[in-house]
Amino acid sequence: MTLRRSSLRALLTLLAALLLAGCSKPEPYSETIIAFGTLVDVTLYAESPAKADEALRMIESDLQYMHETWHPWKAGSLGRMNLLLPTGGWFSSGPSLLPIIGQSTTLSEQSDGLFNPAIGQLVDLWGFHGEDLPAGPPPEPEAIAALLDQAPRMSDLEIDGIRIRSRNPAVKLDFGAFAKGYGVDRVIERLVELGITDAIVNAGGDLRAIGRHGSRDWRVGIRDPRGQGVIASLEISGDESVFTSGNYERFFEWDGKRYHHIIDPRTGYPADDVLSVTVLHDSGAVADAAATALFVAGREDWPRIAARMGVQAVMVVDTDGGVALTPAMAERIRFESEDAPDPQIRPLP
Amino acid sequence: MKRGDWVVLVLATLLIGVSYAHFWTGRMPATEARVQTGDGHRHDLPLEHDTTLRVPGPLGDTRIEVRDGRARIADSPCSDKFCVHYGWLHRGGETIACLPNRVVLQLAGAEQDFDAINF
């Protein structure tokens, strides 16, 4: 009996030890960094607080560098390039700009020009280039038409080694619809270099995550573009990005009409057919550009553009409150809102 | 099997059940609202207690309201009022920020519903 009791005690101790071992997994480290003119929330798992701090400081300086380099009009590499492009002459590009120009040119072509970072002048005209929102009024139709006539596009750029020129003086680069995605990709690259395998980087609502949140997947809530709260959620793991373009992000009102920041390069006016587009993709850069392009494409044409851009998982909420999903998104998404309408499934061509 | 073995078996089964319930299910609701300001101050407001809080920022005071287990930015001196239009936050992990006035409101609980909000 003594033997029995002691073996029982030993077994209970073992069980408790096993449970405690389950509890001693590393705690995540979280920090909010102000960068890119927004809040960047980073949560990562690291072996020690020192390691976590090293990673966070490095991300902070990377983001700061990217923000300065890619700013369309402040003194920096892109600001300088935008001053030189209208001259039509050859000049040397800042080295960090060539990859972002290269990838955005490819994506712009795949999107049929609906994602077009060459329309910086149009963005300026509307006043959406600054950190403060424009107060209105909307630009004169003649001014918009004059810019559309010049049809600036990424393929107007000619690149030879590190030298670049524009064949079209109307090209002004603005990576507002792309820099966050491209930047988040660079941050994740940096974390992987540092040996971090589990992290989520949320740059003002657009995010990429690697690994898992401890013993479960990362849980992402998607804001309801029709009103308040969360419309749906996604569980993501491995390495995935979730990007949303919504008409509620930046806008101004004039004469009772709302003008938001996603400009249709074909009309020169804010695209007005959908409320939001959410894209799930490995690459933050692709997800970011695609969310903008599909938003501009509107509720009829978006599946064609998604297929061209190689994007499989998409949710579109249109201005009538209707929700459309690709089959790949339908498999993953879970609706959280009580009044979620029956989603329509839209297979890609 | 002796009685002790059965006791171990029952206890082990119970432990598995309890730990499963504890670690895998039951997303706990938010229990507090965390308010962070640009000057580095943090205020934690328990959600079971209705209250309002004014926090200073570069533009003026932002008013945070806690009511019926939810929280919101009720008033803000910023120009776009994005934070006010967002409305009530009621789930763990939901966050709203007023960048111009440097105020962040986040709901937190023992277990957060979401690790990130996409918008």
CSV table of C-alpha atoms in Angstrom, one decimal:
chain,number,residue,atom,x,y,z
A,1,MET,CA,0.0,0.0,0.0
A,2,THR,CA,2.8,2.4,0.8
A,3,LEU,CA,4.3,1.5,-2.5
A,4,ARG,CA,1.0,2.2,-4.2
A,5,ARG,CA,0.6,5.6,-2.5
A,6,SER,CA,4.1,6.7,-3.4
A,7,SER,CA,3.6,5.6,-7.0
A,8,LEU,CA,0.3,7.6,-7.1
A,9,ARG,CA,2.1,10.6,-5.7
A,10,ALA,CA,4.8,10.2,-8.3
A,11,LEU,CA,2.3,10.0,-11.1
A,12,LEU,CA,0.4,13.1,-9.9
A,13,THR,CA,3.7,15.0,-9.6
A,14,LEU,CA,4.6,13.9,-13.2
A,15,LEU,CA,1.2,15.0,-14.5
A,16,ALA,CA,1.5,18.4,-12.8
A,17,ALA,CA,5.0,18.8,-14.1
A,18,LEU,CA,3.8,18.0,-17.6
A,19,LEU,CA,1.1,20.7,-17.3
A,20,LEU,CA,3.5,23.2,-15.9
A,21,ALA,CA,5.9,22.5,-18.7
A,22,GLY,CA,3.1,23.4,-21.1
A,23,CYS,CA,2.8,26.8,-19.3
A,24,SER,CA,6.5,27.7,-19.6
A,25,LYS,CA,6.4,28.4,-23.3
A,26,PRO,CA,8.0,31.8,-24.2
A,27,GLU,CA,5.8,34.9,-23.8
A,28,PRO,CA,5.2,37.1,-26.8
A,29,TYR,CA,6.6,40.6,-26.8
A,30,SER,CA,4.5,43.4,-28.2
A,31,GLU,CA,5.2,47.0,-29.1
A,32,THR,CA,3.6,49.8,-31.0
A,33,ILE,CA,5.9,51.8,-33.2
A,34,ILE,CA,4.9,55.1,-34.9
A,35,ALA,CA,6.1,54.8,-38.5
A,36,PHE,CA,4.9,55.3,-42.0
A,37,GLY,CA,2.6,58.0,-40.6
A,38,THR,CA,0.6,55.3,-38.8
A,39,LEU,CA,0.9,52.9,-35.9
A,40,VAL,CA,2.8,49.7,-36.5
A,41,ASP,CA,1.9,46.9,-34.0
A,42,VAL,CA,4.5,44.2,-33.7
A,43,THR,CA,4.1,41.0,-31.7
A,44,LEU,CA,7.0,38.5,-31.8
A,45,TYR,CA,8.2,35.5,-29.9
A,46,ALA,CA,11.9,35.7,-28.9
A,47,GLU,CA,14.2,33.8,-26.6
A,48,SER,CA,14.8,36.7,-24.3
A,49,PRO,CA,13.6,40.3,-23.7
A,50,ALA,CA,17.0,41.5,-25.0
A,51,LYS,CA,16.6,39.6,-28.3
A,52,ALA,CA,13.1,41.0,-28.6
A,53,ASP,CA,14.3,44.5,-28.0
A,54,GLU,CA,17.1,44.2,-30.5
A,55,ALA,CA,14.5,43.1,-33.2
A,56,LEU,CA,12.1,45.8,-32.3
A,57,ARG,CA,14.7,48.6,-32.5
A,58,MET,CA,16.0,47.3,-35.8
A,59,ILE,CA,12.4,47.2,-37.2
A,60,GLU,CA,11.9,50.8,-35.9
A,61,SER,CA,15.0,52.1,-37.7
A,62,ASP,CA,14.1,50.1,-40.9
A,63,LEU,CA,10.6,51.6,-41.0
A,64,GLN,CA,12.0,55.1,-40.4
A,65,TYR,CA,14.4,54.6,-43.3
A,66,MET,CA,11.7,53.3,-45.6
A,67,HIS,CA,9.4,56.2,-44.7
A,68,GLU,CA,12.0,58.8,-45.5
A,69,THR,CA,13.2,57.1,-48.7
A,70,TRP,CA,9.8,56.5,-50.2
A,71,HIS,CA,8.1,59.7,-49.2
A,72,PRO,CA,6.8,61.2,-52.5
A,73,TRP,CA,7.6,64.8,-51.9
A,74,LYS,CA,9.7,65.3,-48.8
A,75,ALA,CA,13.5,65.5,-49.1
A,76,GLY,CA,14.5,61.9,-49.7
A,77,SER,CA,15.3,59.5,-52.5
A,78,LEU,CA,11.8,59.4,-54.0
A,79,GLY,CA,11.2,63.1,-53.4
A,80,ARG,CA,14.4,63.8,-55.4
A,81,MET,CA,13.4,61.3,-58.2
A,82,ASN,CA,10.0,63.1,-58.5
A,83,LEU,CA,11.8,66.4,-59.0
A,84,LEU,CA,14.0,64.9,-61.8
A,85,LEU,CA,11.5,62.7,-63.7
A,86,PRO,CA,9.6,65.6,-65.4
A,87,THR,CA,13.0,66.7,-67.0
A,88,GLY,CA,13.0,63.6,-69.2
A,89,GLY,CA,16.7,63.3,-68.8
A,90,TRP,CA,18.7,60.3,-67.4
A,91,PHE,CA,19.7,60.3,-63.8
A,92,SER,CA,20.9,57.9,-61.1
A,93,SER,CA,18.2,56.4,-58.9
A,94,GLY,CA,18.6,55.9,-55.2
A,95,PRO,CA,19.5,52.2,-55.0
A,96,SER,CA,16.7,51.2,-52.6
A,97,LEU,CA,14.1,52.6,-55.1
A,98,LEU,CA,14.8,50.3,-58.0
A,99,PRO,CA,13.4,47.1,-56.4
A,100,ILE,CA,10.1,48.9,-55.3
A,101,ILE,CA,9.8,50.4,-58.8
A,102,GLY,CA,10.4,47.1,-60.4
A,103,GLN,CA,7.9,45.1,-58.4
A,104,SER,CA,5.2,47.8,-58.6
A,105,THR,CA,5.7,48.1,-62.4
A,106,THR,CA,5.0,44.4,-62.8
A,107,LEU,CA,1.9,44.5,-60.5
A,108,SER,CA,0.7,47.6,-62.3
A,109,GLU,CA,0.8,45.9,-65.7
A,110,GLN,CA,-0.9,42.7,-64.2
A,111,SER,CA,-3.7,44.9,-62.8
A,112,ASP,CA,-4.4,46.5,-66.2
A,113,GLY,CA,-3.2,49.8,-64.8
A,114,LEU,CA,-5.9,49.9,-62.1
A,115,PHE,CA,-3.0,49.9,-59.5
A,116,ASN,CA,-1.0,52.8,-60.9
A,117,PRO,CA,1.7,54.4,-58.7
A,118,ALA,CA,2.6,56.8,-61.5
A,119,ILE,CA,-0.5,59.0,-60.8
A,120,GLY,CA,1.1,61.0,-58.0
A,121,GLN,CA,0.0,64.3,-59.6
A,122,LEU,CA,-3.6,63.2,-59.5
A,123,VAL,CA,-3.2,62.2,-55.8
A,124,ASP,CA,-1.7,65.7,-55.2
A,125,LEU,CA,-4.5,67.4,-57.0
A,126,TRP,CA,-7.1,65.7,-54.7
A,127,GLY,CA,-4.9,66.6,-51.7
A,128,PHE,CA,-4.5,63.1,-50.4
A,129,HIS,CA,-0.7,63.2,-50.5
A,130,GLY,CA,-0.3,65.0,-47.2
A,131,GLU,CA,-0.6,63.6,-43.7
A,132,ASP,CA,-3.6,66.0,-43.0
A,133,LEU,CA,-6.8,65.3,-44.9
A,134,PRO,CA,-7.9,67.8,-47.5
A,135,ALA,CA,-10.7,70.0,-46.6
A,136,GLY,CA,-12.2,70.2,-50.1
A,137,PRO,CA,-13.4,71.4,-52.5
A,138,PRO,CA,-12.8,68.5,-55.0
A,139,PRO,CA,-10.5,69.6,-57.9
A,140,GLU,CA,-11.8,71.3,-61.1
A,141,PRO,CA,-12.9,68.7,-63.7
A,142,GLU,CA,-10.7,70.4,-66.3
A,143,ALA,CA,-7.6,70.0,-64.1
A,144,ILE,CA,-8.5,66.2,-63.7
A,145,ALA,CA,-9.1,65.9,-67.5
A,146,ALA,CA,-5.7,67.6,-68.3
A,147,LEU,CA,-3.8,65.0,-66.1
A,148,LEU,CA,-5.8,62.1,-67.6
A,149,ASP,CA,-4.9,63.2,-71.1
A,150,GLN,CA,-1.2,62.8,-70.3
A,151,ALA,CA,-1.9,59.2,-69.1
A,152,PRO,CA,1.1,58.7,-66.8
A,153,ARG,CA,1.9,55.0,-66.3
A,154,MET,CA,4.8,52.9,-64.9
A,155,SER,CA,5.8,51.7,-68.3
A,156,ASP,CA,6.8,55.3,-69.2
A,157,LEU,CA,9.8,54.7,-67.0
A,158,GLU,CA,13.0,53.5,-68.7
A,159,ILE,CA,15.7,51.9,-66.5
A,160,ASP,CA,19.3,51.2,-67.6
A,161,GLY,CA,21.4,49.7,-64.7
A,162,ILE,CA,21.0,52.2,-61.9
A,163,ARG,CA,19.9,55.0,-64.2
A,164,ILE,CA,16.4,56.0,-64.9
A,165,ARG,CA,14.3,58.4,-66.9
A,166,SER,CA,10.7,59.1,-67.7
A,167,ARG,CA,9.4,59.3,-71.3
A,168,ASN,CA,6.3,61.1,-69.9
A,169,PRO,CA,6.7,64.3,-67.9
A,170,ALA,CA,3.4,63.7,-66.1
A,171,VAL,CA,4.8,60.7,-64.2
A,172,LYS,CA,5.0,61.3,-60.5
A,173,LEU,CA,5.5,58.3,-58.3
A,174,ASP,CA,3.4,57.8,-55.2
A,175,PHE,CA,3.6,54.5,-53.4
A,176,GLY,CA,0.8,55.2,-51.0
A,177,ALA,CA,-1.1,52.1,-52.2
A,178,PHE,CA,2.0,49.9,-52.0
A,179,ALA,CA,4.7,51.1,-49.5
A,180,LYS,CA,3.0,49.5,-46.5
A,181,GLY,CA,2.8,46.1,-48.2
A,182,TYR,CA,6.3,46.3,-49.5
A,183,GLY,CA,7.6,47.6,-46.2
A,184,VAL,CA,5.9,44.9,-44.1
A,185,ASP,CA,7.6,42.3,-46.4
A,186,ARG,CA,11.0,43.9,-45.6
A,187,VAL,CA,10.2,43.9,-41.9
A,188,ILE,CA,9.3,40.2,-42.0
A,189,GLU,CA,12.5,39.5,-43.9
A,190,ARG,CA,14.5,41.2,-41.2
A,191,LEU,CA,12.8,39.2,-38.5
A,192,VAL,CA,13.5,36.0,-40.3
A,193,GLU,CA,17.2,37.0,-40.6
A,194,LEU,CA,17.2,37.5,-36.8
A,195,GLY,CA,16.0,34.0,-36.3
A,196,ILE,CA,12.5,34.9,-35.3
A,197,THR,CA,9.9,32.4,-36.5
A,198,ASP,CA,6.7,33.6,-34.9
A,199,ALA,CA,5.6,37.2,-35.4
A,200,ILE,CA,2.8,39.5,-36.6
A,201,VAL,CA,3.4,42.9,-38.0
A,202,ASN,CA,0.3,45.1,-38.3
A,203,ALA,CA,1.0,48.4,-40.1
A,204,GLY,CA,-2.1,50.6,-39.6
A,205,GLY,CA,-4.5,47.7,-40.2
A,206,ASP,CA,-2.6,45.9,-42.9
A,207,LEU,CA,-0.6,42.9,-41.8
A,208,ARG,CA,1.7,40.0,-42.4
A,209,ALA,CA,2.2,37.1,-39.9
A,210,ILE,CA,4.7,34.3,-39.7
A,211,GLY,CA,4.5,31.2,-37.6
A,212,ARG,CA,1.9,31.0,-34.9
A,213,HIS,CA,0.7,32.6,-31.7
A,214,GLY,CA,2.0,30.1,-29.3
A,215,SER,CA,-0.1,26.9,-29.6
A,216,ARG,CA,-2.8,28.4,-31.9
A,217,ASP,CA,-2.9,30.3,-35.2
A,218,TRP,CA,-2.9,34.1,-35.4
A,219,ARG,CA,-6.4,35.5,-35.2
A,220,VAL,CA,-7.2,38.5,-37.4
A,221,GLY,CA,-10.5,40.5,-37.2
A,222,ILE,CA,-11.6,42.3,-40.3
A,223,ARG,CA,-13.3,45.7,-39.7
A,224,ASP,CA,-16.9,45.9,-40.9
A,225,PRO,CA,-16.9,48.6,-43.7
A,226,ARG,CA,-20.7,49.0,-43.4
A,227,GLY,CA,-20.5,50.3,-39.9
A,228,GLN,CA,-19.0,49.4,-36.5
A,229,GLY,CA,-17.0,46.5,-35.2
A,230,VAL,CA,-15.7,43.4,-36.9
A,231,ILE,CA,-17.4,41.7,-39.9
A,232,ALA,CA,-15.4,38.5,-40.1
A,233,SER,CA,-12.2,36.8,-38.9
A,234,LEU,CA,-9.4,34.8,-40.3
A,235,GLU,CA,-7.0,32.4,-38.7
A,236,ILE,CA,-3.6,32.6,-40.3
A,237,SER,CA,-0.4,30.7,-39.8
A,238,GLY,CA,2.8,29.9,-41.7
A,239,ASP,CA,3.4,33.1,-43.7
A,240,GLU,CA,0.4,35.1,-44.9
A,241,SER,CA,-0.6,38.8,-45.4
A,242,VAL,CA,-4.1,40.3,-45.0
A,243,PHE,CA,-4.6,43.7,-46.7
A,244,THR,CA,-7.8,45.7,-47.0
A,245,SER,CA,-8.5,48.8,-49.0
A,246,GLY,CA,-11.6,50.6,-47.7
A,247,ASN,CA,-13.3,53.9,-48.6
A,248,TYR,CA,-13.6,54.8,-44.9
A,249,GLU,CA,-9.8,55.1,-44.4
A,250,ARG,CA,-9.2,58.6,-45.7
A,251,PHE,CA,-11.8,60.9,-47.0
A,252,PHE,CA,-13.3,64.4,-46.9
A,253,GLU,CA,-16.8,65.7,-47.3
A,254,TRP,CA,-17.8,68.5,-49.5
A,255,ASP,CA,-21.4,69.7,-50.3
A,256,GLY,CA,-22.8,66.6,-48.5
A,257,LYS,CA,-20.8,64.3,-50.7
A,258,ARG,CA,-18.0,62.1,-49.5
A,259,TYR,CA,-14.7,61.8,-51.5
A,260,HIS,CA,-12.3,59.1,-50.4
A,261,HIS,CA,-8.6,58.4,-51.2
A,262,ILE,CA,-8.7,55.5,-53.7
A,263,ILE,CA,-8.6,57.2,-57.1
A,264,ASP,CA,-9.6,55.4,-60.3
A,265,PRO,CA,-6.8,56.1,-62.7
A,266,ARG,CA,-9.3,55.8,-65.6
A,267,THR,CA,-11.7,58.5,-64.4
A,268,GLY,CA,-9.5,60.6,-62.1
A,269,TYR,CA,-12.3,60.4,-59.4
A,270,PRO,CA,-12.6,58.2,-56.3
A,271,ALA,CA,-13.7,54.7,-57.3
A,272,ASP,CA,-17.3,54.3,-55.9
A,273,ASP,CA,-18.6,50.8,-56.6
A,274,VAL,CA,-17.4,49.0,-53.5
A,275,LEU,CA,-16.8,49.7,-49.8
A,276,SER,CA,-13.8,47.5,-49.2
A,277,VAL,CA,-11.7,44.8,-50.6
A,278,THR,CA,-9.8,42.3,-48.5
A,279,VAL,CA,-7.0,40.2,-50.0
A,280,LEU,CA,-5.2,37.3,-48.4
A,281,HIS,CA,-1.8,36.4,-50.0
A,282,ASP,CA,1.7,35.3,-49.0
A,283,SER,CA,3.2,38.6,-50.1
A,284,GLY,CA,2.3,41.9,-48.4
A,285,ALA,CA,3.3,43.9,-51.5
A,286,VAL,CA,1.0,41.8,-53.8
A,287,ALA,CA,-1.9,41.9,-51.3
A,288,ASP,CA,-1.5,45.7,-51.0
A,289,ALA,CA,-1.5,46.4,-54.7
A,290,ALA,CA,-4.2,43.9,-55.4
A,291,ALA,CA,-6.5,45.3,-52.7
A,292,THR,CA,-6.3,48.7,-54.4
A,293,ALA,CA,-6.6,47.4,-58.0
A,294,LEU,CA,-9.7,45.2,-57.1
A,295,PHE,CA,-11.3,48.2,-55.3
A,296,VAL,CA,-10.9,50.3,-58.5
A,297,ALA,CA,-12.1,47.4,-60.7
A,298,GLY,CA,-15.5,47.3,-58.9
A,299,ARG,CA,-18.0,44.5,-58.2
A,300,GLU,CA,-18.2,43.2,-61.8
A,301,ASP,CA,-14.7,43.2,-63.0
A,302,TRP,CA,-12.6,42.3,-59.9
A,303,PRO,CA,-12.4,38.5,-60.4
A,304,ARG,CA,-10.7,39.1,-63.8
A,305,ILE,CA,-8.1,41.4,-62.2
A,306,ALA,CA,-7.6,39.0,-59.2
A,307,ALA,CA,-6.8,36.2,-61.6
A,308,ARG,CA,-4.4,38.3,-63.6
A,309,MET,CA,-2.6,39.3,-60.4
A,310,GLY,CA,-2.4,35.8,-59.1
A,311,VAL,CA,-4.5,36.5,-56.1
A,312,GLN,CA,-6.8,33.6,-54.9
A,313,ALA,CA,-8.5,34.7,-51.6
A,314,VAL,CA,-10.6,37.8,-51.8
A,315,MET,CA,-13.5,39.4,-50.0
A,316,VAL,CA,-15.4,42.3,-51.6
A,317,VAL,CA,-18.1,44.3,-49.8
A,318,ASP,CA,-20.0,46.5,-52.3
A,319,THR,CA,-21.8,49.8,-51.7
A,320,ASP,CA,-25.1,48.0,-51.3
A,321,GLY,CA,-23.7,46.0,-48.5
A,322,GLY,CA,-23.4,42.8,-50.5
A,323,VAL,CA,-20.5,40.5,-49.7
A,324,ALA,CA,-18.7,38.4,-52.4
A,325,LEU,CA,-16.0,35.8,-51.7
A,326,THR,CA,-13.7,33.8,-53.9
A,327,PRO,CA,-14.0,30.0,-53.1
A,328,ALA,CA,-10.5,30.2,-51.5
A,329,MET,CA,-11.6,33.0,-49.2
A,330,ALA,CA,-14.9,31.2,-48.4
A,331,GLU,CA,-12.9,28.3,-47.1
A,332,ARG,CA,-11.0,30.4,-44.6
A,333,ILE,CA,-13.2,33.3,-43.5
A,334,ARG,CA,-15.6,33.2,-40.5
A,335,PHE,CA,-18.4,35.8,-40.2
A,336,GLU,CA,-18.6,37.5,-36.8
A,337,SER,CA,-21.2,40.0,-37.4
A,338,GLU,CA,-24.9,39.0,-36.7
A,339,ASP,CA,-26.3,40.8,-39.8
A,340,ALA,CA,-23.7,39.4,-42.3
A,341,PRO,CA,-25.6,38.9,-45.5
A,342,ASP,CA,-25.4,35.7,-47.5
A,343,PRO,CA,-22.1,35.9,-49.2
A,344,GLN,CA,-22.0,35.4,-52.9
A,345,ILE,CA,-19.3,33.0,-54.1
A,346,ARG,CA,-17.4,34.3,-57.2
A,347,PRO,CA,-15.0,31.8,-58.8
A,348,LEU,CA,-12.1,33.3,-60.6
A,349,PRO,CA,-11.9,33.0,-64.4
B,1,MET,CA,-5.9,-2.8,-11.5
B,2,LYS,CA,-5.8,-1.6,-7.9
B,3,ARG,CA,-7.8,1.3,-6.6
B,4,GLY,CA,-4.9,3.7,-6.8
B,5,ASP,CA,-4.6,3.0,-10.5
B,6,TRP,CA,-8.2,3.9,-11.0
B,7,VAL,CA,-7.7,7.1,-9.1
B,8,VAL,CA,-4.7,8.0,-11.3
B,9,LEU,CA,-6.7,7.1,-14.5
B,10,VAL,CA,-9.7,9.3,-13.4
B,11,LEU,CA,-7.5,12.1,-12.3
B,12,ALA,CA,-5.5,12.0,-15.6
B,13,THR,CA,-8.7,12.1,-17.6
B,14,LEU,CA,-10.0,15.0,-15.6
B,15,LEU,CA,-6.7,16.9,-16.0
B,16,ILE,CA,-6.9,16.3,-19.8
B,17,GLY,CA,-10.5,17.6,-19.9
B,18,VAL,CA,-9.9,20.6,-17.7
B,19,SER,CA,-6.7,21.6,-19.5
B,20,TYR,CA,-8.4,21.2,-22.9
B,21,ALA,CA,-11.2,23.5,-21.8
B,22,HIS,CA,-8.7,25.9,-20.3
B,23,PHE,CA,-6.2,26.1,-23.1
B,24,TRP,CA,-8.2,25.4,-26.3
B,25,THR,CA,-11.7,26.8,-25.9
B,26,GLY,CA,-13.5,29.6,-24.2
B,27,ARG,CA,-12.2,32.8,-25.8
B,28,MET,CA,-12.6,35.1,-22.8
B,29,PRO,CA,-14.3,38.4,-23.4
B,30,ALA,CA,-12.5,41.7,-22.9
B,31,THR,CA,-12.1,42.7,-19.3
B,32,GLU,CA,-10.5,46.1,-19.5
B,33,ALA,CA,-9.9,49.1,-21.8
B,34,ARG,CA,-6.3,50.2,-22.1
B,35,VAL,CA,-5.8,53.9,-23.0
B,36,GLN,CA,-2.4,54.9,-24.1
B,37,THR,CA,-1.3,58.5,-24.7
B,38,GLY,CA,1.5,60.0,-26.7
B,39,ASP,CA,3.4,61.1,-23.6
B,40,GLY,CA,3.7,57.5,-22.6
B,41,HIS,CA,0.9,57.3,-19.9
B,42,ARG,CA,-1.3,54.3,-19.7
B,43,HIS,CA,-4.7,54.0,-18.0
B,44,ASP,CA,-6.4,50.7,-17.5
B,45,LEU,CA,-10.2,51.0,-17.1
B,46,PRO,CA,-12.1,47.9,-16.0
B,47,LEU,CA,-15.1,47.3,-18.3
B,48,GLU,CA,-17.5,46.3,-15.6
B,49,HIS,CA,-17.4,49.8,-14.3
B,50,ASP,CA,-19.1,52.5,-16.4
B,51,THR,CA,-16.9,55.6,-16.5
B,52,THR,CA,-15.5,58.3,-18.7
B,53,LEU,CA,-11.9,59.5,-18.9
B,54,ARG,CA,-10.4,62.6,-20.4
B,55,VAL,CA,-6.8,62.2,-21.6
B,56,PRO,CA,-4.7,65.1,-22.9
B,57,GLY,CA,-3.0,65.1,-26.3
B,58,PRO,CA,-1.3,67.7,-28.5
B,59,LEU,CA,-4.7,68.9,-29.9
B,60,GLY,CA,-6.6,68.9,-26.6
B,61,ASP,CA,-8.6,66.3,-24.6
B,62,THR,CA,-9.8,63.0,-26.0
B,63,ARG,CA,-12.8,61.6,-24.1
B,64,ILE,CA,-13.0,57.9,-23.6
B,65,GLU,CA,-16.3,56.3,-22.4
B,66,VAL,CA,-16.8,52.9,-20.9
B,67,ARG,CA,-20.4,51.6,-20.7
B,68,ASP,CA,-22.1,48.2,-20.6
B,69,GLY,CA,-18.8,46.3,-21.0
B,70,ARG,CA,-17.8,48.3,-24.1
B,71,ALA,CA,-15.6,51.3,-24.7
B,72,ARG,CA,-15.3,54.0,-27.3
B,73,ILE,CA,-13.7,57.3,-28.1
B,74,ALA,CA,-16.7,59.5,-27.4
B,75,ASP,CA,-15.1,62.8,-28.4
B,76,SER,CA,-11.9,64.0,-29.9
B,77,PRO,CA,-10.4,67.3,-30.9
B,78,CYS,CA,-8.9,65.8,-34.1
B,79,SER,CA,-10.3,67.0,-37.5
B,80,ASP,CA,-11.3,63.8,-39.2
B,81,LYS,CA,-12.9,62.1,-36.2
B,82,PHE,CA,-12.1,58.7,-37.6
B,83,CYS,CA,-11.7,57.4,-34.0
B,84,VAL,CA,-15.1,58.7,-32.9
B,85,HIS,CA,-16.9,57.3,-36.0
B,86,TYR,CA,-15.5,53.8,-35.3
B,87,GLY,CA,-17.9,53.5,-32.5
B,88,TRP,CA,-18.0,51.0,-29.7
B,89,LEU,CA,-15.2,48.4,-29.2
B,90,HIS,CA,-16.5,45.3,-27.5
B,91,ARG,CA,-14.1,42.4,-28.2
B,92,GLY,CA,-10.7,41.6,-26.8
B,93,GLY,CA,-7.9,42.8,-29.1
B,94,GLU,CA,-10.0,45.5,-30.8
B,95,THR,CA,-8.0,48.7,-31.1
B,96,ILE,CA,-8.7,52.2,-32.3
B,97,ALA,CA,-6.2,55.0,-32.5
B,98,CYS,CA,-6.4,58.7,-32.9
B,99,LEU,CA,-3.1,59.5,-34.5
B,100,PRO,CA,-3.5,63.3,-34.6
B,101,ASN,CA,-4.1,63.4,-30.8
B,102,ARG,CA,-1.9,60.4,-30.1
B,103,VAL,CA,-4.4,58.3,-28.2
B,104,VAL,CA,-4.8,54.6,-28.5
B,105,LEU,CA,-7.7,52.7,-27.0
B,106,GLN,CA,-7.5,48.9,-26.9
B,107,LEU,CA,-9.7,46.2,-25.3
B,108,ALA,CA,-7.8,43.5,-23.5
B,109,GLY,CA,-8.7,40.4,-21.5
B,110,ALA,CA,-7.2,37.3,-20.1
B,111,GLU,CA,-7.3,35.9,-23.7
B,112,GLN,CA,-7.6,38.3,-26.6
B,113,ASP,CA,-10.1,37.5,-29.3
B,114,PHE,CA,-7.9,38.9,-32.0
B,115,ASP,CA,-4.2,39.4,-32.4
B,116,ALA,CA,-4.8,42.1,-35.0
B,117,ILE,CA,-7.6,44.1,-36.6
B,118,ASN,CA,-7.4,44.5,-40.3
B,119,PHE,CA,-9.0,47.5,-42.0
